[in-house]
PDB file of C-alpha atoms in Angstrom:
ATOM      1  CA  UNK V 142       0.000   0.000   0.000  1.00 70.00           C
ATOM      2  CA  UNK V 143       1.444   3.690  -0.672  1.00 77.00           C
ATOM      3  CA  UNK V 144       0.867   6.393   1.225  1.00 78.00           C
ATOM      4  CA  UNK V 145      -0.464   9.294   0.172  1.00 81.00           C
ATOM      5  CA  UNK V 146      -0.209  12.120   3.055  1.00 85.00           C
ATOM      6  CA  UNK V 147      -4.053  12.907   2.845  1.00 87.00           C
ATOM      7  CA  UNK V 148      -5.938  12.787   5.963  1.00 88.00           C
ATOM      8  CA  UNK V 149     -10.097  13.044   6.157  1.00 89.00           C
ATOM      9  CA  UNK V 150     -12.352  12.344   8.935  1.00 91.00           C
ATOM     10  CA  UNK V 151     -15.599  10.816   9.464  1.00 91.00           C
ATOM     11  CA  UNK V 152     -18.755  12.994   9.563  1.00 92.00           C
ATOM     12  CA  UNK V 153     -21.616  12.728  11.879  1.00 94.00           C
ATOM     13  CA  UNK V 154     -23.137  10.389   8.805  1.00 93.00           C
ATOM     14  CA  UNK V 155     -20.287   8.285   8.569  1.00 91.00           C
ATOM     15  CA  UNK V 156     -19.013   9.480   5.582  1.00 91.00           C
ATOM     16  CA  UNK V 157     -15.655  10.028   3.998  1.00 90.00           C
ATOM     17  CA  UNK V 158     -14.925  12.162   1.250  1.00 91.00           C
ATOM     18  CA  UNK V 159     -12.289  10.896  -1.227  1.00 90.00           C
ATOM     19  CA  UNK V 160      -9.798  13.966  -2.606  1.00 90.00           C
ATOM     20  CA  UNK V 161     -10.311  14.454  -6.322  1.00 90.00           C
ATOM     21  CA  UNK V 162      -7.299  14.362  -7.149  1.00 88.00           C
ATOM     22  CA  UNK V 163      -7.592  10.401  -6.161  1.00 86.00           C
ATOM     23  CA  UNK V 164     -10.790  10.262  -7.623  1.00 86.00           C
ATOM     24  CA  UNK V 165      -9.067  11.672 -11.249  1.00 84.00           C
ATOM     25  CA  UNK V 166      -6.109   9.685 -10.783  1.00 80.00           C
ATOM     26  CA  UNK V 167      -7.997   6.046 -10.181  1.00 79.00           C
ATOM     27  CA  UNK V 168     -10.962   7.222 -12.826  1.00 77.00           C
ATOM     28  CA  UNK V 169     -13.640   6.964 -10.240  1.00 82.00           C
ATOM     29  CA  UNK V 170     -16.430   9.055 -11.428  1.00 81.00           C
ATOM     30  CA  UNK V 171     -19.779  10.256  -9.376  1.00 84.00           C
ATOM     31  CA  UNK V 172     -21.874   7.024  -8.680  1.00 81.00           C
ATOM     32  CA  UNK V 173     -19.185   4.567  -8.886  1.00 79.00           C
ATOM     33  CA  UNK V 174     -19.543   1.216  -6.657  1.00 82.00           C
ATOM     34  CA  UNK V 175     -17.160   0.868  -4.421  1.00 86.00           C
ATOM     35  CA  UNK V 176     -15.901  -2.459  -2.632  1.00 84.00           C
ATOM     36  CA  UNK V 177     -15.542  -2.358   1.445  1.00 89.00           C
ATOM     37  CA  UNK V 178     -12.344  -4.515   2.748  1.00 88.00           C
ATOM     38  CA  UNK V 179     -10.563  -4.643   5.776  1.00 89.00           C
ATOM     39  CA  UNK V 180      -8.463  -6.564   8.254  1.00 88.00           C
ATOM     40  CA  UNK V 181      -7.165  -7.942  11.096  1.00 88.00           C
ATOM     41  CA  UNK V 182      -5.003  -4.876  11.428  1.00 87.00           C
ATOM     42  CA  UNK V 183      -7.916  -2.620  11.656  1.00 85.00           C
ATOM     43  CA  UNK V 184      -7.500  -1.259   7.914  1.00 87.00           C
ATOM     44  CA  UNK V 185     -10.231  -0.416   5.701  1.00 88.00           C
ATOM     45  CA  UNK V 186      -9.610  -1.084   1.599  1.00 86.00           C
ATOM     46  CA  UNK V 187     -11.953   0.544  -0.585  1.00 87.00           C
ATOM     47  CA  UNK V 188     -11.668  -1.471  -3.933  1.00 82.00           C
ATOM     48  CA  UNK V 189     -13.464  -0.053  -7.324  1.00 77.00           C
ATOM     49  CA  UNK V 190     -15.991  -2.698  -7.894  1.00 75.00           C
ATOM     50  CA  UNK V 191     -16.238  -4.873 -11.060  1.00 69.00           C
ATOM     51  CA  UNK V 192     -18.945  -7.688 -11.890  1.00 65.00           C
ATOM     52  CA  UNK V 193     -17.205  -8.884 -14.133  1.00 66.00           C
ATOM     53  CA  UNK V 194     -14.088  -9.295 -12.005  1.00 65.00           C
ATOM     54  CA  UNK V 195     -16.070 -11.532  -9.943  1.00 66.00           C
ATOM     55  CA  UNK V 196     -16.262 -14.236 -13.080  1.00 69.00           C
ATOM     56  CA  UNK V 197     -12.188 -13.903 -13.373  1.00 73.00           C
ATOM     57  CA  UNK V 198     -11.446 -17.085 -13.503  1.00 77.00           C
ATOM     58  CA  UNK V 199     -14.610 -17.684 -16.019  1.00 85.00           C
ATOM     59  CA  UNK V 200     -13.759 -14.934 -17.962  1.00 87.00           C
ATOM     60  CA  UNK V 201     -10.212 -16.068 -18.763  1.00 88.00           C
ATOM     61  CA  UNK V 202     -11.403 -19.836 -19.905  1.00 90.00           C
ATOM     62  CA  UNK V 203     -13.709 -18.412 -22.212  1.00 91.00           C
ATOM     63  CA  UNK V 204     -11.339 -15.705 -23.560  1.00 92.00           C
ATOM     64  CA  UNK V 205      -9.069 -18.500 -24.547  1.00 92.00           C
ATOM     65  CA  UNK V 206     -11.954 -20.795 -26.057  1.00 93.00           C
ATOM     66  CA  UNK V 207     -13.086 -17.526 -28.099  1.00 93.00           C
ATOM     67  CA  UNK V 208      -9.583 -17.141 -29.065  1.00 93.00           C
ATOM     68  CA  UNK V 209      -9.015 -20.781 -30.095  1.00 93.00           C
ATOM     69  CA  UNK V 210     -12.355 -21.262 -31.972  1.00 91.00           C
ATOM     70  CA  UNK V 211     -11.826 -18.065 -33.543  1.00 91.00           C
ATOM     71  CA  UNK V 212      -7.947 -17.648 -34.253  1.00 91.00           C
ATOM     72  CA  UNK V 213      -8.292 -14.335 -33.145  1.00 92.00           C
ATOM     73  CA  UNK V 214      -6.970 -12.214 -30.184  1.00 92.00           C
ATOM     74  CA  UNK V 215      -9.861 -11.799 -27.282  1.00 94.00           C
ATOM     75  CA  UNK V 216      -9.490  -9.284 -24.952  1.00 93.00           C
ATOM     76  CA  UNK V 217     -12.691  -9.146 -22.664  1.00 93.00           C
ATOM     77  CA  UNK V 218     -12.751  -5.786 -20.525  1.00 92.00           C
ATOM     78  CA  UNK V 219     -15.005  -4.124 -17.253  1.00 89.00           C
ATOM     79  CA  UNK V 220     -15.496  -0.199 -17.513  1.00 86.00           C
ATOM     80  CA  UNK V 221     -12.426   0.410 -15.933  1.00 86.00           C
ATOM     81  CA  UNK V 222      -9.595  -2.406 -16.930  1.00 88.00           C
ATOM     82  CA  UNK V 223      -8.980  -5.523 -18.941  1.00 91.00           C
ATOM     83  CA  UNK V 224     -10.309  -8.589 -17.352  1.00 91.00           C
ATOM     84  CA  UNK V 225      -9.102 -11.173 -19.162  1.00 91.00           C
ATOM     85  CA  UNK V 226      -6.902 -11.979 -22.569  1.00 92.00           C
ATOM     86  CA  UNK V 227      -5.943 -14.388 -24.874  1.00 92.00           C
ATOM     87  CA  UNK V 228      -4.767 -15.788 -28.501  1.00 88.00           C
ATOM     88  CA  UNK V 229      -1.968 -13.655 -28.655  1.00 79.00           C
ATOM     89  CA  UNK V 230      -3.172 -10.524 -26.696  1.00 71.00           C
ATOM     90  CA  UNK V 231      -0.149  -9.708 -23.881  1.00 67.00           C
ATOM     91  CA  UNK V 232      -1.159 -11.506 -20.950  1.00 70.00           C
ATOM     92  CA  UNK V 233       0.437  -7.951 -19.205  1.00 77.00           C
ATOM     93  CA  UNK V 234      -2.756  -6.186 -20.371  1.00 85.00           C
ATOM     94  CA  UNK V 235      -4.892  -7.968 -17.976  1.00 87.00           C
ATOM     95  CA  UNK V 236      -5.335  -5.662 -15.257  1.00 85.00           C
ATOM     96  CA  UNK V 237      -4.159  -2.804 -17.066  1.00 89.00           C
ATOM     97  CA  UNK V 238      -6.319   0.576 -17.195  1.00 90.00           C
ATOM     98  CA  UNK V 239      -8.890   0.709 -20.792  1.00 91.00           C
ATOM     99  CA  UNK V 240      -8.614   3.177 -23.195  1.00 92.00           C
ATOM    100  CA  UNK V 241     -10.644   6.598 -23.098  1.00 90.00           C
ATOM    101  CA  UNK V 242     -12.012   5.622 -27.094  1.00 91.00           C
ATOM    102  CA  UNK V 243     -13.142   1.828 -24.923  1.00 93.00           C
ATOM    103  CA  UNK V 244     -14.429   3.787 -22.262  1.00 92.00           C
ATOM    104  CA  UNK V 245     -16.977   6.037 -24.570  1.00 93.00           C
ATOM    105  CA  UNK V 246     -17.296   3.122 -26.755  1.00 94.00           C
ATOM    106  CA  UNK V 247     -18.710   0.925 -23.632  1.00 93.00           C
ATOM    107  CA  UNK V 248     -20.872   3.628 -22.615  1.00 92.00           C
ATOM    108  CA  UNK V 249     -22.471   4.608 -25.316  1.00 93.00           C
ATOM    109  CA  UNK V 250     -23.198   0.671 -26.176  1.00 93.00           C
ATOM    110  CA  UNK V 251     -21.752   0.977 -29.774  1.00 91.00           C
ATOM    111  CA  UNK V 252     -20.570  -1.781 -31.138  1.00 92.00           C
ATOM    112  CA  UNK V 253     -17.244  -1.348 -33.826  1.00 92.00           C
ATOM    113  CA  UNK V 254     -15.908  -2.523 -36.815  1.00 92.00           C
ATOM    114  CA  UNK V 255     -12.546  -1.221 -37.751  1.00 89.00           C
ATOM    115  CA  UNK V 256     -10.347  -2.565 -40.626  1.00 78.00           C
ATOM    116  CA  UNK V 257      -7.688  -1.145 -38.321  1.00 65.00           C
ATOM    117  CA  UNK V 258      -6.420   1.392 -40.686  1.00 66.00           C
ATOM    118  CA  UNK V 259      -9.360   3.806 -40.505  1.00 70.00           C
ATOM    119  CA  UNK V 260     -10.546   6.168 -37.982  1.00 76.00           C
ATOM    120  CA  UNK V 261     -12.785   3.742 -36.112  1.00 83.00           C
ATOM    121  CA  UNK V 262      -9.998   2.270 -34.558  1.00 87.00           C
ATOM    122  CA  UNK V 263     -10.516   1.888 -31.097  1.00 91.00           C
ATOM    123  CA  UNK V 264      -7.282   0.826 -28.498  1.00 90.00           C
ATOM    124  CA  UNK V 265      -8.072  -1.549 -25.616  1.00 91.00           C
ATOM    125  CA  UNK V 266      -5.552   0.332 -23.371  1.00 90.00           C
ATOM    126  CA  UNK V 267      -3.648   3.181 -23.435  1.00 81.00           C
ATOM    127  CA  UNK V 268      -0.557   1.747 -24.704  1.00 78.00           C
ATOM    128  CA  UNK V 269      -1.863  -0.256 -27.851  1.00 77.00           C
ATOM    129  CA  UNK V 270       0.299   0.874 -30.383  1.00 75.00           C
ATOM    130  CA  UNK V 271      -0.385  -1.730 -33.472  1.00 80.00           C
ATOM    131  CA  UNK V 272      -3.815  -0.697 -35.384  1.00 85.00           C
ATOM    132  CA  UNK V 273      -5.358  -3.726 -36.106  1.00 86.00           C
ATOM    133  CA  UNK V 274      -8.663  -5.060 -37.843  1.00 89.00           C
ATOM    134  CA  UNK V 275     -10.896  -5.361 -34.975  1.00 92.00           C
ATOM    135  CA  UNK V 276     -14.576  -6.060 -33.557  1.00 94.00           C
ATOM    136  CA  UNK V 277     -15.865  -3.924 -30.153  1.00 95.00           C
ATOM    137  CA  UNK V 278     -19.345  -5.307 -28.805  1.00 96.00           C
ATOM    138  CA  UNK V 279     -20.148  -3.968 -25.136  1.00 96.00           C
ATOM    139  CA  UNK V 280     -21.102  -6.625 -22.371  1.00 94.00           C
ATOM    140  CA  UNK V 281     -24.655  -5.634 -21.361  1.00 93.00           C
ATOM    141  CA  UNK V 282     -26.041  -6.884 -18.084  1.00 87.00           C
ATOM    142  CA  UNK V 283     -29.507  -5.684 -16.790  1.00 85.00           C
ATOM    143  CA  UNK V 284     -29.621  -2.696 -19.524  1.00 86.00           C
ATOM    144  CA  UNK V 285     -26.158  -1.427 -18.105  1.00 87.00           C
ATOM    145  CA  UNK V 286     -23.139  -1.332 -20.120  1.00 90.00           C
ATOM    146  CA  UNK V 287     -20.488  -3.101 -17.775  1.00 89.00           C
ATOM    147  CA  UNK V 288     -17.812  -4.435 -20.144  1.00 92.00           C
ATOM    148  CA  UNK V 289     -16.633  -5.090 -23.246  1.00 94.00           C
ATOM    149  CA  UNK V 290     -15.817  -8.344 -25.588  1.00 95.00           C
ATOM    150  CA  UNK V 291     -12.882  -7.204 -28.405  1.00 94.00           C
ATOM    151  CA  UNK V 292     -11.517  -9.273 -31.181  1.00 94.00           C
ATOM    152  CA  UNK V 293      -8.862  -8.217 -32.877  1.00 91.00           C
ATOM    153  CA  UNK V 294      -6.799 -10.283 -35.763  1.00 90.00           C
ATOM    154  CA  UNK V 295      -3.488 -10.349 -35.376  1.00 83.00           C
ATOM    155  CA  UNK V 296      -2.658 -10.383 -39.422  1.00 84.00           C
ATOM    156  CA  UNK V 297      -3.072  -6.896 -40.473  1.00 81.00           C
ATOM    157  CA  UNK V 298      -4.095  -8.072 -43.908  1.00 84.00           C
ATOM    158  CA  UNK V 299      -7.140 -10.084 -42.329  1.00 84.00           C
ATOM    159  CA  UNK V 300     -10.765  -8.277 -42.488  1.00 84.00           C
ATOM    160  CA  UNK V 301     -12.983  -8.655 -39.853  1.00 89.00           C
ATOM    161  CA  UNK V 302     -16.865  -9.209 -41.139  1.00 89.00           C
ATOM    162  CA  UNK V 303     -20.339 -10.322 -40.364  1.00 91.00           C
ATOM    163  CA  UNK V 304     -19.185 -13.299 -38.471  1.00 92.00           C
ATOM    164  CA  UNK V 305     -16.730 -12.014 -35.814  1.00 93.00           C
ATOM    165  CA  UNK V 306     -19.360  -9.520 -35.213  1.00 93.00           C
ATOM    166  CA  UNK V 307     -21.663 -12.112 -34.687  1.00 94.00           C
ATOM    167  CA  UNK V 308     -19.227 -13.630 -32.428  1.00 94.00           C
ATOM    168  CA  UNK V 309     -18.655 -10.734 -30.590  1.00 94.00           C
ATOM    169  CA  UNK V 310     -22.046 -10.240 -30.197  1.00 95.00           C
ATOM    170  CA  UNK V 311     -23.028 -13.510 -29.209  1.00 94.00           C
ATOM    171  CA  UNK V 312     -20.116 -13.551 -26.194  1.00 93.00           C
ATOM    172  CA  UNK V 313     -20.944 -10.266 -24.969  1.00 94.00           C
ATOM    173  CA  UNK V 314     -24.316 -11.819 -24.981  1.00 93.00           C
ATOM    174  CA  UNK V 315     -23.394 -14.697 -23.101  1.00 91.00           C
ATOM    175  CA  UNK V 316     -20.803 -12.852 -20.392  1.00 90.00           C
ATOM    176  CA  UNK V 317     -23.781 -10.477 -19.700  1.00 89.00           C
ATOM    177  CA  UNK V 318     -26.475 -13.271 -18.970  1.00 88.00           C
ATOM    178  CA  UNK V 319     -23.432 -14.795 -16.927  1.00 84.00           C
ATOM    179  CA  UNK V 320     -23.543 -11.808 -14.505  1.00 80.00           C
ATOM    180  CA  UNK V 321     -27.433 -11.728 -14.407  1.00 76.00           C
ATOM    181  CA  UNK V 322     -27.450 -15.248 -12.447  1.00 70.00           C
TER     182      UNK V 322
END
């Protein structure tokens, strides 16, 4: 854990305000669930909270059965950070923050198909740097956008069509009934 200087207290409501600077810093915007920890030690964690992060281990099996039936790179994403990857994707990326572009993509429930030379182009996280042909279909879970499914080829010269949007589609599908039960 790092320190960061920054003392609050409690109010008469039991409330704690979190500096903005924090808030800017770990992108958590106005509304955002928040996951309580603590332990023996007396220390209280407050953890952004994912749904999808709570099928991990579920998420990363099918990412690699998407990416095997499909010969295509899977990355499968919350609103804040790559969940899991596969087929080729850096298995660093897990974990790592999404993309601004992912971020507006996910929330406005668009889904994307890029040839990966053209402007639709949308990078998973911030430090994508190869523009590839690629498929974005958000994860949608009770009428709320909470994630992302992306395929992207890994042979530049390789289109993307009807069928890995279907697949997209059809996983995002899937993921979000996952979350409903």
């Amino acid at each position: 854990m790092k320190a960061t200087g920054i003392v609050r207290r409690i109010d008469d409501l039991g409330r704690v305000v979190i500096p903005k600077e924090i808030r800017r810093t770990l992108r958590i915007k106005e509304g955002a669930p928040l996951e309580i920890f603590t332990d023996r030690e007396g220390e209280i964690i407050l953890k952004k909270y994912s749904p999808i992060g709570e099928l991990g281990s579920f998420s990363k099996e099918y990412a690699e059965a998407l990416a095997q039936a499909s010969g295509h790179a899977i990355c499968i994403t919350d609103r804040d950070q790559v969940i899991a990857a596969a087929g080729g994707v850096k298995k660093e990326s897990v974990g790592k923050p999404i993309s601004q572009e992912l971020e507006r993509v996910i929330h406005g429930r668009e889904q994307v198909l890029s040839a990966g030379d053209d402007k639709k182009f949308v990078r998973v996280t911030g430090d994508d740097e190869e523009e590839l042909p690629q498929v974005v279909c958000p994860i949608l879970c009770e009428g709320d956008a909470i994630g992302s499914v992306v395929l992207q080829s890994r042979d530049p010269k390789r289109r993307m069509g009807e069928t890995e949007q279907i697949l997209a589609r059809c996983a995002a599908g899937f993921m979000g009934r996952q979350m409903e039960q």
